[in-house]
Amino acid sequence: MDQQGKIRVLIAKPGLDGHERGARVVAFGLRDEGFEVIYTGLRQTPEQIVNAAIQEDVRVVGLSILSGAHLSLTQKVIEGLRRNRADDVLVLVGGVIPDADRTALKDMGVAEVFTSGVRIGDIAALIRLHADAVPVQVQP
Amino acid sequence: MERSWEDLIQAMRQGSVRALSQMITAVENRETGWHEGMKAVYPFSGSACVIGITGSPGAGKSTLTSVIARRMAEQGLSLGIIAVDPSSPFSGGALLGDRLRMQEISTLPGIFIRSMATRGSLGGLCQAARDVTRILDASGKDVILIETVGVGQDEIDVVRASDFVMLVLFPGSGDGIQVIKAGTMEIADLFVVNKADRDGADEMASEIAAMLSLCAFEDRPVPQVVRTSALNRIGIDELMSVLTGIVRERKKRRLPGSDEVREEILELVEREISRLVRQDLAKNGRLQQSVDLILAKKSDPYTAAARLLPLFVRSSGACSGQEGRP
Ligand SMILES: Nc1nc2c(ncn2[C@@H]2O[C@H](COP(=O)(O)OP(=O)(O)O)[C@@H](O)[C@H]2O)c(=O)[nH]1
Ligand SMILES: [Mg+2]
C-alpha cells in the first residue's frame, strides 16, 4: 500500500439545501470501497469546492445537489477547475436531477450523473476506470 | 513525473498552489524518486513554526484549528494545515472530515489545508507527515498546524515532531484525567480544555493543573492550562497569546535538535530496510517457500526468520553513497 497512490475524492454539497444524507452515504460508501474521501459538508460555494479540490489534489469531485440549481452550480465548479488547469479532475453529479438536464450537465464536462437508487459499486467502478485511464499529469 | 522536482519546487515557492499540492501528492504516495524531491526541498525548509494539535475525537480540534488559523492569518502569518485522520483497516479507504470545520478559512489568502490519511503503519505516517510539513515549510508558510487524533502511537509520534504540542480535552467526555492516554500527557506543552461553554470545564482545568503540580518538569516549562470555547470564542485571546509567543520564539531558533535529526535518519533507514526486505523476499520466492514449509508443519516462523535474514543481508550487498553538500 505504501508504494501506491490512493485515489482521493472530494464529496461536496454546493448550494443552499440542507439535506446531506445522500452525500454522507456516498462518502462512507466510497471509503468502504477503498478511496480517500474528503468530505466538506453543506452549503459550499463553488469557490470553496474548487479551492478544496486543488489543495487536496483530488482526482474526483462529487457534487450532491438537491436544490434545483445544479446547472449553474456545476457550471461554476467546472469553470473554476479549468481556470486552475485542473480539468483532468473527474466531475460527478448526484442528487435530484431531472432527466432533461442530464445532457446539459454532460455537455459541460460532467462525467456521469447519478440519481437516487444508484449503487455505490457503480460509482466506484466508474472512478477506477477513469483513474486507470488518465495518468496524473504534473503541470504546475 | 514529467517535470523535474526543481521546477515543481520553484513553482511552489513562487506561490503555485497546484504545484504545492502536486508535490505533496507525489511525496505522500512515495512516487519514484521522492527522495530526490525531498532532498531538493530540504534546504528551503526549517523556518516554519510547527504546532501539533491532538486529543480525542470530538474534542473540537478542527474547530479550534480553524479559529487559531484565522487569528494567525489576521496577524499576517501564512499557514499550512495538515489534518490527519485514520484510514480504515478494512478497506484501506478513509473518510477525511476535518476540512468540514475549516472550509470558511480555506479560501483566506495564505492558508493551505491538506487532509491526510494514516494509510496503515506500513506507510510510515510519521515520516510522511514530516515530509509534508517540510514541503509546506519550504513553500514559505510561517506556521504549520498539524491536527491528529491522539490515539495511536503513530499519531503521537507525528505531533512529537512538532515545536509545540497542544492537547485538546473537553468536559463530559469521560476524558477525566485518569483516562487521558499515557503518552499524550507527556508530550503536551499546553492543555486546552475546550467546550468551556459547558459545565465541568473549570473542574477539569483545575484537576489538570493539580496533576501537573505533582509532576517534575526538568527540561521544559510546566505546561499551561487554558479553557476555551471554539464555538463561543471564549478564552481564545489567552490561547493566542501563548501561541503567538511560541511562533515568535521559534523565529529565533532555527536549528533542529540533534536527537531529532538522529531519530529521523534512523527512521528513514529503517523504512528503507523494511521496504527492501519485503521486496527482496517476495521477489525471489524465498518468503513463500518458508510459508509453505511452515504450513506443512516442517518449519516454524522463528527458524524461517533466522534463515532469511542472513540471505537478505548477503543478497542486498553493501551499499555505498556520498554525503555532503558542495
Ligand atoms: N459546545 C461546544 N461545542 C464545540 C466546541 N468546539 C467544537 N464543538 C463541537 O464539537 C464537535 C466536534 O468538533 P470538531 O472540531 O470536529 O472536533 P475534533 O474531532 O476534535 O476535530 C462539533 O460538533 C463542534 O461544533 C466548543 O467550544 N463548544
Ligand atoms: Mg477533527
Coordinates of C-alpha atoms and ligand atoms in Angstrom, one line a residue:
Chain A
M1 CA 0.0 0.0 0.0
D2 CA 2.8 2.4 0.8
Q3 CA 4.1 2.5 -2.8
Q4 CA 0.8 3.1 -4.4
G5 CA -1.2 6.3 -4.5
K6 CA -4.7 6.2 -3.1
I7 CA -7.5 7.7 -5.2
R8 CA -8.7 10.8 -3.5
V9 CA -12.3 12.0 -3.9
L10 CA -13.9 15.2 -2.7
I11 CA -17.6 15.0 -1.8
A12 CA -19.2 18.4 -1.5
K13 CA -22.6 19.9 -1.3
P14 CA -22.9 23.2 -3.1
G15 CA -25.9 25.4 -2.8
L16 CA -28.4 26.0 0.0
D17 CA -30.3 22.8 0.5
G18 CA -29.8 21.3 3.9
H19 CA -30.1 17.6 3.2
E20 CA -26.8 15.8 3.5
R21 CA -27.9 12.2 3.9
G22 CA -27.2 11.2 0.3
A23 CA -23.8 12.8 0.3
R24 CA -22.9 11.1 3.5
V25 CA -24.0 7.7 2.3
V26 CA -21.8 8.2 -0.8
A27 CA -18.9 9.4 1.3
F28 CA -19.0 6.4 3.6
G29 CA -19.6 4.1 0.8
L30 CA -16.6 5.3 -1.2
R31 CA -14.5 5.0 1.9
D32 CA -15.5 1.4 2.1
E33 CA -14.5 0.9 -1.5
G34 CA -11.0 2.0 -0.5
F35 CA -11.0 5.6 -1.6
E36 CA -9.7 8.5 0.5
V37 CA -12.8 10.7 0.7
I38 CA -12.6 14.3 1.7
Y39 CA -16.0 15.5 2.9
T40 CA -16.7 19.2 3.2
G41 CA -20.3 19.2 4.2
L42 CA -23.2 21.5 3.5
R43 CA -23.6 24.9 1.8
Q44 CA -20.3 25.1 0.0
T45 CA -19.7 27.9 -2.6
P46 CA -18.2 26.8 -5.9
E47 CA -15.1 28.8 -5.0
Q48 CA -14.7 26.7 -1.8
I49 CA -15.2 23.5 -3.7
V50 CA -12.7 24.3 -6.4
N51 CA -10.2 25.5 -3.8
A52 CA -10.6 22.3 -1.8
A53 CA -10.2 20.2 -4.9
I54 CA -6.9 21.9 -5.7
Q55 CA -5.4 21.9 -2.2
E56 CA -6.4 18.3 -1.7
D57 CA -5.3 17.3 -5.2
V58 CA -8.2 15.0 -5.7
R59 CA -8.9 13.0 -8.9
V60 CA -12.6 13.2 -8.4
V61 CA -15.1 15.8 -7.3
G62 CA -18.6 14.5 -6.5
L63 CA -21.3 17.2 -6.2
S64 CA -24.5 16.4 -4.4
I65 CA -27.2 18.9 -5.3
L66 CA -30.9 18.7 -4.3
S67 CA -31.7 22.4 -4.6
G68 CA -32.5 22.5 -8.3
A69 CA -29.6 24.8 -9.0
H70 CA -27.5 22.0 -10.4
L71 CA -26.9 23.6 -13.8
S72 CA -25.4 26.9 -12.6
L73 CA -23.5 25.4 -9.6
T74 CA -21.9 22.7 -11.6
Q75 CA -21.0 25.1 -14.4
K76 CA -19.2 27.3 -11.9
V77 CA -17.3 24.4 -10.3
I78 CA -16.2 23.2 -13.7
E79 CA -15.1 26.7 -14.8
G80 CA -13.2 27.1 -11.6
L81 CA -11.3 23.8 -12.1
R82 CA -10.5 24.8 -15.7
R83 CA -9.2 28.2 -14.5
N84 CA -6.8 26.3 -12.2
R85 CA -5.8 23.9 -15.0
A86 CA -7.3 21.1 -13.1
D87 CA -9.7 20.0 -15.9
D88 CA -8.4 16.4 -15.6
V89 CA -10.4 16.1 -12.4
L90 CA -13.5 13.8 -12.9
V91 CA -16.7 15.6 -12.0
L92 CA -19.7 13.6 -10.9
V93 CA -23.1 15.0 -10.0
G94 CA -25.7 13.3 -7.8
G95 CA -29.0 14.3 -6.3
V96 CA -32.3 15.3 -7.7
I97 CA -31.6 15.9 -11.4
P98 CA -34.4 15.8 -14.0
D99 CA -33.6 13.6 -16.9
A100 CA -33.9 16.6 -19.2
D101 CA -30.8 18.2 -17.6
R102 CA -28.5 15.2 -17.8
T103 CA -27.3 16.0 -21.3
A104 CA -26.7 19.6 -20.4
L105 CA -24.6 18.5 -17.5
K106 CA -22.6 16.1 -19.6
D107 CA -22.1 18.8 -22.2
M108 CA -20.5 20.9 -19.6
G109 CA -18.0 18.1 -18.9
V110 CA -19.7 16.1 -16.1
A111 CA -18.6 12.5 -16.5
E112 CA -21.7 11.0 -15.0
V113 CA -24.9 11.9 -13.3
F114 CA -26.2 9.7 -10.5
T115 CA -29.7 9.9 -9.1
S116 CA -31.3 8.1 -6.1
G117 CA -31.0 4.4 -6.2
V118 CA -27.5 4.3 -7.6
R119 CA -25.2 1.6 -6.3
I120 CA -22.0 2.8 -4.7
G121 CA -20.3 -0.1 -6.5
D122 CA -21.2 1.6 -9.8
I123 CA -19.8 4.9 -8.8
A124 CA -16.6 3.2 -7.6
A125 CA -16.2 1.3 -10.8
L126 CA -16.5 4.5 -12.9
I127 CA -13.9 6.2 -10.7
R128 CA -11.5 3.3 -11.0
L129 CA -11.9 3.2 -14.8
H130 CA -11.1 6.9 -15.0
A131 CA -8.2 6.8 -12.6
D132 CA -6.6 4.0 -14.6
A133 CA -7.2 5.7 -17.9
V134 CA -5.9 9.1 -17.2
P135 CA -2.4 9.3 -15.7
V136 CA -1.7 12.1 -13.4
Q137 CA -0.1 15.0 -15.2
V138 CA 2.2 17.3 -13.3
Q139 CA 1.6 20.7 -14.7
P140 CA 2.0 23.5 -12.2
Chain B
M1 CA 6.8 12.8 -13.0
E2 CA 7.3 14.7 -16.2
R3 CA 8.7 17.9 -14.8
S4 CA 11.8 18.0 -12.7
W5 CA 11.5 18.3 -8.9
E6 CA 13.4 21.6 -9.2
D7 CA 10.7 23.0 -11.5
L8 CA 7.9 21.9 -9.2
I9 CA 9.6 23.3 -6.1
Q10 CA 10.3 26.6 -7.9
A11 CA 6.7 26.9 -9.0
M12 CA 5.5 26.1 -5.5
R13 CA 7.9 28.6 -3.9
Q14 CA 6.6 31.2 -6.3
G15 CA 3.1 30.6 -5.0
S16 CA 1.6 28.0 -7.3
V17 CA -1.0 26.2 -5.1
R18 CA -1.3 23.5 -7.6
A19 CA 2.4 22.8 -7.6
L20 CA 2.5 22.7 -3.9
S21 CA -0.4 20.3 -3.9
Q22 CA 1.1 18.0 -6.5
M23 CA 4.4 18.0 -4.8
I24 CA 2.7 16.8 -1.6
T25 CA 0.8 14.1 -3.5
A26 CA 4.0 12.8 -5.2
V27 CA 5.8 12.6 -1.9
E28 CA 2.9 11.2 0.1
N29 CA 2.4 8.5 -2.5
R30 CA 6.2 7.8 -2.4
E31 CA 6.3 8.1 -6.2
T32 CA 9.5 7.0 -7.8
G33 CA 12.3 9.4 -6.9
W34 CA 10.5 11.0 -4.0
H35 CA 13.8 11.0 -2.0
E36 CA 15.2 13.3 -4.7
G37 CA 12.3 15.6 -4.3
M38 CA 12.7 15.8 -0.6
K39 CA 16.5 16.4 -1.0
A40 CA 15.7 19.3 -3.1
V41 CA 13.1 20.6 -0.7
Y42 CA 15.2 20.3 2.4
P43 CA 17.5 23.3 2.0
F44 CA 14.4 25.6 1.8
S45 CA 12.9 24.2 5.0
G46 CA 13.5 24.9 8.6
S47 CA 12.0 28.2 9.4
A48 CA 8.3 27.5 9.9
C49 CA 6.9 27.0 13.4
V50 CA 5.2 23.6 13.7
I51 CA 2.3 23.3 16.2
G52 CA 0.8 19.9 16.9
I53 CA -2.9 19.7 17.9
T54 CA -4.0 16.4 19.3
G55 CA -6.8 15.0 21.5
S56 CA -9.7 12.6 21.4
P57 CA -12.3 12.6 18.6
G58 CA -14.9 15.3 19.0
A59 CA -12.8 17.5 21.4
G60 CA -13.1 20.4 19.0
K61 CA -9.6 20.2 17.5
S62 CA -10.7 21.1 13.9
T63 CA -13.0 23.9 15.1
L64 CA -10.2 25.3 17.3
T65 CA -7.6 24.9 14.5
S66 CA -9.9 27.0 12.3
V67 CA -10.2 29.7 14.9
I68 CA -6.4 29.7 15.5
A69 CA -5.7 29.8 11.8
R70 CA -8.0 32.8 11.2
R71 CA -6.4 34.7 14.0
M72 CA -2.9 34.0 12.8
A73 CA -3.9 34.9 9.2
E74 CA -5.2 38.2 10.6
Q75 CA -1.7 38.8 12.1
G76 CA -0.3 38.4 8.6
L77 CA 1.1 34.9 9.0
S78 CA 0.7 32.3 6.2
L79 CA -0.4 28.9 7.3
G80 CA -0.2 25.3 6.2
I81 CA -2.7 23.0 8.0
I82 CA -2.3 19.2 7.9
A83 CA -5.4 17.3 9.2
V84 CA -4.7 13.6 9.8
D85 CA -7.5 11.1 10.1
P86 CA -7.2 7.3 10.3
S87 CA -7.5 5.0 7.3
S88 CA -10.0 2.2 7.6
P89 CA -8.1 -1.0 8.4
F90 CA -10.7 -3.0 6.4
S91 CA -10.9 -1.2 3.1
G92 CA -7.7 1.0 3.2
G93 CA -10.0 3.9 2.4
A94 CA -10.6 6.9 4.7
L95 CA -13.2 9.5 5.4
L96 CA -11.4 12.8 6.0
G97 CA -13.8 15.1 7.7
D98 CA -11.7 17.7 9.4
R99 CA -11.9 20.1 6.4
L100 CA -15.6 20.3 7.1
R101 CA -14.9 22.7 10.0
M102 CA -12.2 24.6 8.2
Q103 CA -13.9 25.4 4.9
E104 CA -14.6 29.0 5.8
I105 CA -10.9 29.7 6.4
S106 CA -9.7 27.6 3.5
T107 CA -10.1 30.4 1.0
L108 CA -8.3 33.1 3.0
P109 CA -5.1 34.2 1.4
G110 CA -2.0 32.3 2.6
I111 CA -3.9 29.4 4.0
F112 CA -3.4 25.9 2.6
I113 CA -5.2 22.9 4.1
R114 CA -4.4 19.3 3.4
S115 CA -6.1 16.2 4.7
M116 CA -4.0 13.1 5.2
A117 CA -5.0 9.5 5.9
T118 CA -2.8 7.4 8.1
R119 CA -2.6 4.7 5.4
G120 CA -1.7 1.9 7.9
S121 CA 1.5 1.6 9.8
L122 CA 3.4 0.3 6.7
G123 CA 3.1 3.8 5.1
G124 CA 5.1 5.4 7.8
L125 CA 2.7 8.2 8.8
C126 CA 5.3 9.9 10.9
Q127 CA 7.8 10.4 8.1
A128 CA 5.1 11.2 5.6
A129 CA 3.7 13.9 7.8
R130 CA 7.1 15.2 8.5
D131 CA 7.8 15.4 4.7
V132 CA 4.5 17.2 4.0
T133 CA 5.3 19.6 6.9
R134 CA 8.7 20.2 5.3
I135 CA 7.2 20.9 1.9
L136 CA 4.7 23.4 3.3
D137 CA 7.6 25.0 5.2
A138 CA 9.7 25.2 2.0
S139 CA 6.8 26.7 0.2
G140 CA 7.0 29.6 2.6
K141 CA 4.4 29.0 5.2
D142 CA 5.2 30.7 8.5
V143 CA 3.2 28.4 10.7
I144 CA 2.2 24.8 10.2
L145 CA -0.7 23.3 12.3
I146 CA -1.0 19.5 12.4
E147 CA -4.2 18.0 13.7
T148 CA -4.1 14.4 14.7
V149 CA -6.4 12.2 16.8
G150 CA -4.4 11.3 19.8
V151 CA -4.9 7.6 19.8
G152 CA -2.2 5.6 18.1
Q153 CA 1.5 5.7 18.7
D154 CA 1.9 6.8 15.1
E155 CA -0.2 9.9 15.6
I156 CA 1.6 10.6 18.9
D157 CA 4.9 10.4 17.0
V158 CA 3.6 12.9 14.5
V159 CA 2.9 15.6 17.0
R160 CA 6.1 14.7 18.9
A161 CA 8.0 16.0 15.9
S162 CA 6.3 19.5 16.4
D163 CA 7.8 22.5 18.0
F164 CA 4.9 22.8 20.4
V165 CA 2.0 20.4 21.2
M166 CA -1.5 21.3 22.3
L167 CA -3.6 18.6 23.9
V168 CA -7.3 19.4 23.5
L169 CA -9.7 18.0 26.0
F170 CA -13.3 18.6 26.8
P171 CA -15.6 18.2 29.9
G172 CA -18.2 15.5 29.9
S173 CA -16.2 13.2 27.6
G174 CA -15.4 10.8 30.4
D175 CA -12.0 12.1 29.5
G176 CA -11.3 12.5 33.2
I177 CA -7.6 13.0 33.6
Q178 CA -7.2 9.4 34.8
V179 CA -8.4 8.4 31.4
I180 CA -6.1 10.6 29.4
K181 CA -3.9 8.3 27.5
A182 CA -0.5 7.6 28.8
G183 CA 1.9 9.1 26.3
T184 CA -0.4 12.0 25.3
M185 CA 0.0 13.6 28.7
E186 CA 3.8 13.6 28.5
I187 CA 4.1 15.3 25.1
A188 CA 1.7 18.2 25.8
D189 CA 3.2 21.6 26.1
L190 CA -0.3 23.2 26.6
F191 CA -3.5 21.7 27.9
V192 CA -6.6 23.2 26.3
V193 CA -9.9 22.4 28.0
N194 CA -12.3 23.2 25.1
K195 CA -16.1 23.5 25.2
A196 CA -15.8 25.7 28.2
D197 CA -19.3 26.9 27.5
R198 CA -20.3 23.6 29.0
D199 CA -20.4 22.5 32.7
G200 CA -17.4 20.9 34.2
A201 CA -14.7 22.8 32.3
D202 CA -13.4 24.7 35.4
E203 CA -13.3 21.4 37.4
M204 CA -11.4 19.7 34.6
A205 CA -8.9 22.6 34.3
S206 CA -8.2 22.6 38.0
E207 CA -7.8 18.9 38.1
I208 CA -5.2 19.0 35.3
A209 CA -3.4 21.9 37.0
A210 CA -3.3 19.9 40.2
M211 CA -1.9 16.9 38.5
L212 CA 0.7 19.0 36.7
S213 CA 1.8 20.4 40.0
L214 CA 2.7 16.9 41.0
C215 CA 4.9 16.2 38.0
A216 CA 8.6 17.2 37.7
F217 CA 9.4 19.2 34.6
E218 CA 13.1 19.3 34.4
D219 CA 13.9 20.1 30.8
R220 CA 10.9 22.2 29.9
P221 CA 8.4 24.7 31.4
V222 CA 5.4 23.4 33.2
P223 CA 2.6 23.2 30.7
Q224 CA -0.1 25.9 31.0
V225 CA -3.8 25.0 31.1
V226 CA -6.3 27.2 29.2
R227 CA -10.0 27.0 28.9
T228 CA -11.6 27.8 25.5
S229 CA -14.8 27.6 23.7
A230 CA -14.1 27.3 20.0
L231 CA -17.8 27.9 19.3
N232 CA -18.4 30.9 21.6
R233 CA -14.9 32.3 21.2
I234 CA -14.2 32.2 24.9
G235 CA -10.5 32.1 26.0
I236 CA -9.2 32.5 22.5
D237 CA -7.2 35.6 23.4
E238 CA -5.4 33.7 26.1
L239 CA -4.7 30.8 23.8
M240 CA -3.5 33.1 21.1
S241 CA -1.1 34.9 23.4
V242 CA 0.5 31.6 24.2
L243 CA 0.8 30.6 20.6
T244 CA 2.0 33.9 19.4
G245 CA 4.8 33.7 21.9
I246 CA 5.7 30.3 20.6
V247 CA 5.8 31.5 17.0
R248 CA 7.9 34.5 17.9
E249 CA 10.4 32.3 19.9
R250 CA 10.6 29.8 17.1
K251 CA 11.7 32.5 14.7
K252 CA 14.9 32.9 16.6
R253 CA 15.8 29.2 17.0
R254 CA 16.2 27.7 13.5
L255 CA 18.2 24.5 14.1
P256 CA 16.5 21.2 14.9
G257 CA 18.0 19.3 17.9
S258 CA 20.5 16.6 17.2
D259 CA 18.2 14.0 18.8
E260 CA 15.5 14.9 16.3
V261 CA 17.9 14.6 13.4
R262 CA 19.2 11.3 14.6
E263 CA 15.7 9.9 15.0
E264 CA 14.8 11.0 11.5
I265 CA 17.8 9.4 9.9
L266 CA 17.1 6.2 11.8
E267 CA 13.5 6.2 10.7
L268 CA 14.4 6.7 7.1
V269 CA 17.0 3.9 7.2
E270 CA 14.6 1.6 9.0
R271 CA 11.8 2.3 6.5
E272 CA 14.1 1.7 3.6
I273 CA 15.4 -1.6 5.0
S274 CA 11.9 -2.8 5.7
R275 CA 10.9 -1.9 2.1
L276 CA 13.9 -3.7 0.7
V277 CA 13.3 -6.8 2.8
R278 CA 9.8 -7.1 1.7
Q279 CA 10.7 -6.5 -1.9
D280 CA 13.6 -8.9 -1.9
L281 CA 12.0 -11.8 0.0
A282 CA 8.8 -11.5 -2.1
K283 CA 10.8 -11.4 -5.4
N284 CA 12.8 -14.5 -5.2
G285 CA 10.2 -16.7 -3.7
R286 CA 12.1 -17.4 -0.5
L287 CA 9.4 -16.0 1.6
Q288 CA 6.7 -18.2 0.1
Q289 CA 9.0 -21.3 0.4
S290 CA 9.2 -20.6 4.1
V291 CA 5.5 -20.1 4.4
D292 CA 4.8 -23.4 2.6
L293 CA 7.2 -25.2 4.9
I294 CA 5.5 -23.8 8.0
L295 CA 2.1 -24.6 6.7
A296 CA 3.3 -28.2 6.0
K297 CA 4.5 -28.2 9.6
K298 CA 8.1 -28.7 8.5
S299 CA 9.3 -25.4 9.9
D300 CA 8.3 -22.6 12.2
P301 CA 8.4 -18.7 11.9
Y302 CA 11.5 -18.4 14.1
T303 CA 13.6 -20.8 12.0
A304 CA 12.4 -19.1 8.9
A305 CA 13.3 -15.6 10.1
A306 CA 16.7 -16.8 11.3
R307 CA 17.3 -18.4 7.8
L308 CA 16.0 -15.5 5.7
L309 CA 17.8 -12.6 7.5
P310 CA 21.4 -13.6 6.5
L311 CA 20.2 -14.4 3.0
F312 CA 18.8 -10.9 2.7
V313 CA 21.9 -9.3 4.1
R314 CA 24.1 -11.2 1.6
S315 CA 21.9 -10.5 -1.4
S316 CA 21.5 -6.8 -0.7
G317 CA 25.2 -6.4 -0.6
A318 CA 27.0 -3.4 0.7
C319 CA 25.6 0.0 -0.4
S320 CA 27.8 3.0 -0.7
G321 CA 26.9 6.6 -1.0
Q322 CA 28.4 10.0 -0.9
E323 CA 27.2 12.6 1.6
G324 CA 27.7 16.3 2.0
R325 CA 26.8 19.4 0.1
P326 CA 29.3 21.2 -2.1
Ligands
LIG1 N1 -20.3 23.3 22.8 C1 -19.2 23.3 22.1 N2 -19.0 22.5 21.1 C2 -17.9 22.6 20.3 C3 -16.8 23.4 20.7 N3 -15.8 23.2 19.8 C4 -16.3 22.3 18.9 N4 -17.5 21.9 19.2 C5 -18.3 20.9 18.5 O1 -17.8 19.6 18.8 C6 -18.0 18.8 17.6 C7 -16.6 18.2 17.2 O2 -15.8 19.3 16.8 P1 -14.5 19.0 15.9 O3 -13.8 20.3 15.7 O4 -14.9 18.3 14.6 O5 -13.7 18.0 16.8 P2 -12.4 17.1 16.5 O6 -12.9 15.7 16.2 O7 -11.6 17.2 17.8 O8 -11.7 17.7 15.4 C8 -18.6 19.7 16.6 O9 -20.0 19.4 16.6 C9 -18.3 21.1 17.0 O10 -19.2 22.0 16.6 C10 -17.0 24.3 21.8 O11 -16.1 25.0 22.2 N5 -18.2 24.2 22.5
MG2 MG -11.1 16.9 13.5

